[in-house]
Amino acid sequence: MADSQTFTRIAMALPGTVSAPHFDRTAFKVKRTFATLAADGMSANIKFTPDEQEFKCQLAPEIFEAIDNGWGRQGWTTMHLARATGEDIAAALEMAHAHAVPSKPKKV
C-alpha cells in the first residue's frame, strides 16, 4: 500500500514542515515535532492527542498502535505504513501537524 516515500512527500507538503535527523529516525516538525519516520521506512510515529490516539487505534488497529510507554500515554502512536493508504497517511499527518503549528498571537 503506502511506503516511506509517500509518507515523506505528504509530510513535507504540509505548510512550514521541515525534516531533520532525530536519533535513528527522521523528524518532521513545524514548531514542534509531529511525526518521525523509522530508519527502515516501515513505520512512523505520529503525535496525536490521547483522544485522537484512542480513536485511530480503535478505527484501524491494523494500521495504528499506541506506543507502550510514557510517550504513548502522551499520544505518540506507531503507524504501520505497509498497511496504510495514502489517504490514511494524509489524514494522520494533517491531524498531527495541526497541533505542531504555532498558535497565532491574540490581538488585544
Short mmCIF file of N, CA and C in Angstrom, two decimals:
data_model
loop_
_atom_site.label_atom_id
_atom_site.label_comp_id
_atom_site.label_asym_id
_atom_site.label_seq_id
_atom_site.Cartn_x
_atom_site.Cartn_y
_atom_site.Cartn_z
N MET A 1 0.83 -1.18 0.00
CA MET A 1 0.00 0.00 0.00
C MET A 1 0.88 1.25 0.00
N ALA A 2 1.19 1.83 1.16
CA ALA A 2 1.99 3.05 1.21
C ALA A 2 3.42 2.71 1.63
N ASP A 3 4.31 3.69 1.46
CA ASP A 3 5.70 3.48 1.82
C ASP A 3 6.30 4.77 2.38
N SER A 4 7.57 4.72 2.71
CA SER A 4 8.24 5.88 3.33
C SER A 4 8.30 7.08 2.38
N GLN A 5 8.40 6.83 1.09
CA GLN A 5 8.43 7.94 0.13
C GLN A 5 7.09 8.68 0.12
N THR A 6 6.00 7.94 0.15
CA THR A 6 4.67 8.55 0.22
C THR A 6 4.54 9.35 1.51
N PHE A 7 4.96 8.76 2.62
CA PHE A 7 4.89 9.44 3.92
C PHE A 7 5.67 10.75 3.88
N THR A 8 6.90 10.70 3.40
CA THR A 8 7.75 11.89 3.35
C THR A 8 7.16 12.96 2.44
N ARG A 9 6.68 12.57 1.28
CA ARG A 9 6.09 13.52 0.34
C ARG A 9 4.90 14.24 0.97
N ILE A 10 4.03 13.51 1.62
CA ILE A 10 2.85 14.11 2.24
C ILE A 10 3.26 15.01 3.41
N ALA A 11 4.16 14.52 4.25
CA ALA A 11 4.60 15.32 5.41
C ALA A 11 5.24 16.64 4.96
N MET A 12 6.11 16.58 3.98
CA MET A 12 6.83 17.79 3.54
C MET A 12 5.92 18.77 2.80
N ALA A 13 4.77 18.32 2.34
CA ALA A 13 3.82 19.21 1.66
C ALA A 13 3.00 20.04 2.64
N LEU A 14 3.03 19.69 3.92
CA LEU A 14 2.28 20.44 4.92
C LEU A 14 2.99 21.76 5.21
N PRO A 15 2.26 22.84 5.34
CA PRO A 15 2.86 24.17 5.48
C PRO A 15 3.87 24.28 6.62
N GLY A 16 5.05 24.80 6.30
CA GLY A 16 6.07 25.08 7.29
C GLY A 16 6.87 23.88 7.76
N THR A 17 6.62 22.72 7.20
CA THR A 17 7.29 21.50 7.67
C THR A 17 8.73 21.44 7.19
N VAL A 18 9.60 21.06 8.12
CA VAL A 18 11.00 20.77 7.81
C VAL A 18 11.31 19.38 8.34
N SER A 19 12.35 18.77 7.79
CA SER A 19 12.77 17.47 8.30
C SER A 19 14.18 17.59 8.84
N ALA A 20 14.49 16.76 9.82
CA ALA A 20 15.81 16.78 10.45
C ALA A 20 16.07 15.42 11.07
N PRO A 21 17.34 15.04 11.18
CA PRO A 21 17.66 13.79 11.86
C PRO A 21 17.20 13.83 13.31
N HIS A 22 16.73 12.69 13.79
CA HIS A 22 16.27 12.57 15.18
C HIS A 22 16.65 11.18 15.65
N PHE A 23 17.81 11.06 16.31
CA PHE A 23 18.37 9.78 16.70
C PHE A 23 18.48 8.91 15.45
N ASP A 24 17.86 7.75 15.41
CA ASP A 24 17.94 6.88 14.23
C ASP A 24 16.74 7.07 13.30
N ARG A 25 16.03 8.17 13.45
CA ARG A 25 14.82 8.44 12.69
C ARG A 25 14.95 9.78 11.96
N THR A 26 13.96 10.09 11.15
CA THR A 26 13.82 11.41 10.55
C THR A 26 12.62 12.07 11.18
N ALA A 27 12.80 13.27 11.72
CA ALA A 27 11.70 14.01 12.36
C ALA A 27 11.10 14.99 11.37
N PHE A 28 9.81 15.19 11.48
CA PHE A 28 9.08 16.19 10.71
C PHE A 28 8.48 17.14 11.72
N LYS A 29 8.77 18.44 11.54
CA LYS A 29 8.31 19.40 12.54
C LYS A 29 8.00 20.75 11.93
N VAL A 30 7.23 21.51 12.67
CA VAL A 30 6.96 22.92 12.39
C VAL A 30 7.57 23.64 13.58
N LYS A 31 6.77 23.95 14.58
CA LYS A 31 7.34 24.47 15.83
C LYS A 31 7.77 23.29 16.70
N ARG A 32 6.98 22.23 16.68
CA ARG A 32 7.25 21.00 17.43
C ARG A 32 7.26 19.82 16.46
N THR A 33 7.90 18.77 16.87
CA THR A 33 7.88 17.53 16.08
C THR A 33 6.49 16.93 16.13
N PHE A 34 5.97 16.59 14.95
CA PHE A 34 4.65 15.97 14.89
C PHE A 34 4.70 14.55 14.35
N ALA A 35 5.84 14.14 13.80
CA ALA A 35 5.97 12.77 13.28
C ALA A 35 7.45 12.43 13.14
N THR A 36 7.75 11.15 13.26
CA THR A 36 9.09 10.66 12.96
C THR A 36 8.96 9.41 12.10
N LEU A 37 9.91 9.24 11.20
CA LEU A 37 9.92 8.10 10.29
C LEU A 37 11.06 7.18 10.69
N ALA A 38 10.78 5.89 10.86
CA ALA A 38 11.81 4.91 11.23
C ALA A 38 12.85 4.80 10.12
N ALA A 39 14.08 4.48 10.51
CA ALA A 39 15.18 4.36 9.56
C ALA A 39 14.90 3.30 8.49
N ASP A 40 14.18 2.24 8.85
CA ASP A 40 13.88 1.19 7.88
C ASP A 40 12.70 1.54 6.97
N GLY A 41 12.02 2.66 7.26
CA GLY A 41 10.91 3.10 6.42
C GLY A 41 9.64 2.30 6.55
N MET A 42 9.60 1.40 7.51
CA MET A 42 8.43 0.52 7.65
C MET A 42 7.33 1.12 8.52
N SER A 43 7.72 2.05 9.41
CA SER A 43 6.74 2.63 10.32
C SER A 43 7.09 4.08 10.60
N ALA A 44 6.12 4.77 11.17
CA ALA A 44 6.32 6.15 11.58
C ALA A 44 5.61 6.33 12.91
N ASN A 45 6.09 7.27 13.69
CA ASN A 45 5.41 7.62 14.93
C ASN A 45 4.75 8.98 14.72
N ILE A 46 3.49 9.07 15.09
CA ILE A 46 2.67 10.26 14.88
C ILE A 46 2.22 10.78 16.23
N LYS A 47 2.23 12.11 16.42
CA LYS A 47 1.81 12.71 17.69
C LYS A 47 0.35 13.13 17.60
N PHE A 48 -0.51 12.36 18.25
CA PHE A 48 -1.92 12.69 18.38
C PHE A 48 -2.18 13.15 19.81
N THR A 49 -3.36 13.67 20.06
CA THR A 49 -3.80 13.82 21.45
C THR A 49 -4.17 12.42 21.92
N PRO A 50 -4.23 12.19 23.22
CA PRO A 50 -4.65 10.86 23.69
C PRO A 50 -6.02 10.44 23.15
N ASP A 51 -6.96 11.36 23.04
CA ASP A 51 -8.28 11.03 22.49
C ASP A 51 -8.19 10.66 21.01
N GLU A 52 -7.40 11.39 20.25
CA GLU A 52 -7.22 11.06 18.83
C GLU A 52 -6.55 9.71 18.68
N GLN A 53 -5.57 9.44 19.53
CA GLN A 53 -4.88 8.15 19.51
C GLN A 53 -5.86 7.00 19.74
N GLU A 54 -6.68 7.15 20.75
CA GLU A 54 -7.66 6.11 21.07
C GLU A 54 -8.59 5.87 19.88
N PHE A 55 -9.06 6.95 19.27
CA PHE A 55 -9.96 6.85 18.11
C PHE A 55 -9.27 6.13 16.95
N LYS A 56 -8.06 6.57 16.60
CA LYS A 56 -7.34 5.97 15.47
C LYS A 56 -7.06 4.49 15.72
N CYS A 57 -6.65 4.15 16.93
CA CYS A 57 -6.33 2.76 17.25
C CYS A 57 -7.57 1.87 17.23
N GLN A 58 -8.72 2.41 17.61
CA GLN A 58 -9.96 1.64 17.55
C GLN A 58 -10.46 1.53 16.11
N LEU A 59 -10.33 2.62 15.36
CA LEU A 59 -10.81 2.66 13.99
C LEU A 59 -10.02 1.74 13.06
N ALA A 60 -8.70 1.74 13.21
CA ALA A 60 -7.84 0.97 12.31
C ALA A 60 -6.68 0.34 13.09
N PRO A 61 -6.97 -0.68 13.92
CA PRO A 61 -5.91 -1.28 14.74
C PRO A 61 -4.82 -1.97 13.93
N GLU A 62 -5.10 -2.29 12.68
CA GLU A 62 -4.09 -2.90 11.83
C GLU A 62 -3.06 -1.87 11.35
N ILE A 63 -3.40 -0.59 11.44
CA ILE A 63 -2.52 0.49 11.00
C ILE A 63 -1.89 1.22 12.18
N PHE A 64 -2.69 1.52 13.21
CA PHE A 64 -2.25 2.35 14.32
C PHE A 64 -2.11 1.53 15.61
N GLU A 65 -1.04 1.83 16.35
CA GLU A 65 -0.77 1.12 17.60
C GLU A 65 -0.16 2.12 18.59
N ALA A 66 -0.79 2.25 19.74
CA ALA A 66 -0.26 3.14 20.77
C ALA A 66 1.11 2.64 21.22
N ILE A 67 2.05 3.55 21.36
CA ILE A 67 3.37 3.19 21.87
C ILE A 67 3.22 2.87 23.36
N ASP A 68 3.80 1.78 23.77
CA ASP A 68 3.60 1.28 25.13
C ASP A 68 4.65 1.84 26.09
N ASN A 69 4.58 3.16 26.32
CA ASN A 69 5.46 3.79 27.30
C ASN A 69 4.91 5.19 27.60
N GLY A 70 5.68 6.00 28.27
CA GLY A 70 5.24 7.35 28.62
C GLY A 70 4.95 8.21 27.40
N TRP A 71 5.73 8.03 26.34
CA TRP A 71 5.47 8.79 25.11
C TRP A 71 4.10 8.40 24.54
N GLY A 72 3.79 7.12 24.61
CA GLY A 72 2.50 6.65 24.12
C GLY A 72 1.34 7.22 24.91
N ARG A 73 1.53 7.35 26.22
CA ARG A 73 0.47 7.93 27.04
C ARG A 73 0.25 9.41 26.72
N GLN A 74 1.23 10.04 26.08
CA GLN A 74 1.08 11.43 25.64
C GLN A 74 0.45 11.52 24.25
N GLY A 75 0.21 10.37 23.60
CA GLY A 75 -0.44 10.36 22.30
C GLY A 75 0.41 9.85 21.15
N TRP A 76 1.70 9.61 21.40
CA TRP A 76 2.55 9.11 20.32
C TRP A 76 2.10 7.71 19.92
N THR A 77 1.91 7.54 18.61
CA THR A 77 1.28 6.35 18.05
C THR A 77 2.08 5.84 16.86
N THR A 78 2.33 4.54 16.81
CA THR A 78 3.03 3.95 15.67
C THR A 78 2.03 3.71 14.54
N MET A 79 2.45 4.08 13.33
CA MET A 79 1.65 3.84 12.13
C MET A 79 2.45 2.87 11.25
N HIS A 80 1.84 1.73 10.92
CA HIS A 80 2.47 0.72 10.07
C HIS A 80 2.18 1.09 8.61
N LEU A 81 3.20 1.57 7.91
CA LEU A 81 3.00 2.17 6.58
C LEU A 81 2.52 1.17 5.53
N ALA A 82 3.00 -0.06 5.55
CA ALA A 82 2.60 -1.02 4.52
C ALA A 82 1.11 -1.35 4.59
N ARG A 83 0.50 -1.12 5.75
CA ARG A 83 -0.92 -1.42 5.93
C ARG A 83 -1.80 -0.19 5.66
N ALA A 84 -1.17 0.96 5.43
CA ALA A 84 -1.90 2.22 5.27
C ALA A 84 -2.02 2.63 3.81
N THR A 85 -3.03 3.44 3.54
CA THR A 85 -3.17 4.05 2.21
C THR A 85 -2.61 5.47 2.29
N GLY A 86 -2.44 6.09 1.16
CA GLY A 86 -2.04 7.49 1.13
C GLY A 86 -3.03 8.36 1.86
N GLU A 87 -4.30 8.03 1.78
CA GLU A 87 -5.35 8.79 2.47
C GLU A 87 -5.21 8.65 3.99
N ASP A 88 -4.87 7.43 4.45
CA ASP A 88 -4.65 7.22 5.88
C ASP A 88 -3.49 8.09 6.37
N ILE A 89 -2.42 8.10 5.61
CA ILE A 89 -1.24 8.88 5.98
C ILE A 89 -1.56 10.36 5.99
N ALA A 90 -2.22 10.84 4.94
CA ALA A 90 -2.55 12.27 4.86
C ALA A 90 -3.42 12.69 6.03
N ALA A 91 -4.43 11.91 6.35
CA ALA A 91 -5.33 12.27 7.45
C ALA A 91 -4.58 12.30 8.78
N ALA A 92 -3.73 11.31 9.02
CA ALA A 92 -2.97 11.26 10.28
C ALA A 92 -1.99 12.43 10.37
N LEU A 93 -1.27 12.70 9.29
CA LEU A 93 -0.30 13.79 9.32
C LEU A 93 -0.96 15.15 9.45
N GLU A 94 -2.07 15.35 8.78
CA GLU A 94 -2.78 16.63 8.90
C GLU A 94 -3.25 16.85 10.33
N MET A 95 -3.74 15.80 10.97
CA MET A 95 -4.20 15.90 12.35
C MET A 95 -3.03 16.26 13.27
N ALA A 96 -1.91 15.56 13.13
CA ALA A 96 -0.75 15.81 13.98
C ALA A 96 -0.12 17.17 13.68
N HIS A 97 -0.06 17.54 12.43
CA HIS A 97 0.51 18.83 12.01
C HIS A 97 -0.24 19.99 12.65
N ALA A 98 -1.55 19.87 12.74
CA ALA A 98 -2.37 20.95 13.30
C ALA A 98 -1.96 21.28 14.73
N HIS A 99 -1.47 20.30 15.47
CA HIS A 99 -1.05 20.52 16.85
C HIS A 99 0.35 21.14 16.93
N ALA A 100 1.13 21.00 15.87
CA ALA A 100 2.52 21.46 15.88
C ALA A 100 2.68 22.88 15.34
N VAL A 101 1.64 23.39 14.71
CA VAL A 101 1.71 24.74 14.13
C VAL A 101 1.64 25.76 15.26
N PRO A 102 2.52 26.75 15.24
CA PRO A 102 2.46 27.78 16.29
C PRO A 102 1.10 28.49 16.31
N SER A 103 0.61 28.72 17.48
CA SER A 103 -0.67 29.44 17.58
C SER A 103 -0.43 30.91 17.28
N LYS A 104 -1.44 31.53 16.72
CA LYS A 104 -1.34 32.95 16.38
C LYS A 104 -1.52 33.77 17.65
N PRO A 105 -0.71 34.82 17.81
CA PRO A 105 -0.87 35.66 19.00
C PRO A 105 -2.23 36.32 19.03
N LYS A 106 -2.78 36.43 20.21
CA LYS A 106 -4.09 37.07 20.37
C LYS A 106 -3.93 38.57 20.28
N LYS A 107 -4.86 39.19 19.58
CA LYS A 107 -4.84 40.63 19.46
C LYS A 107 -5.54 41.23 20.68
N VAL A 108 -4.99 42.31 21.18
CA VAL A 108 -5.60 42.98 22.35
C VAL A 108 -6.17 44.31 21.96
#
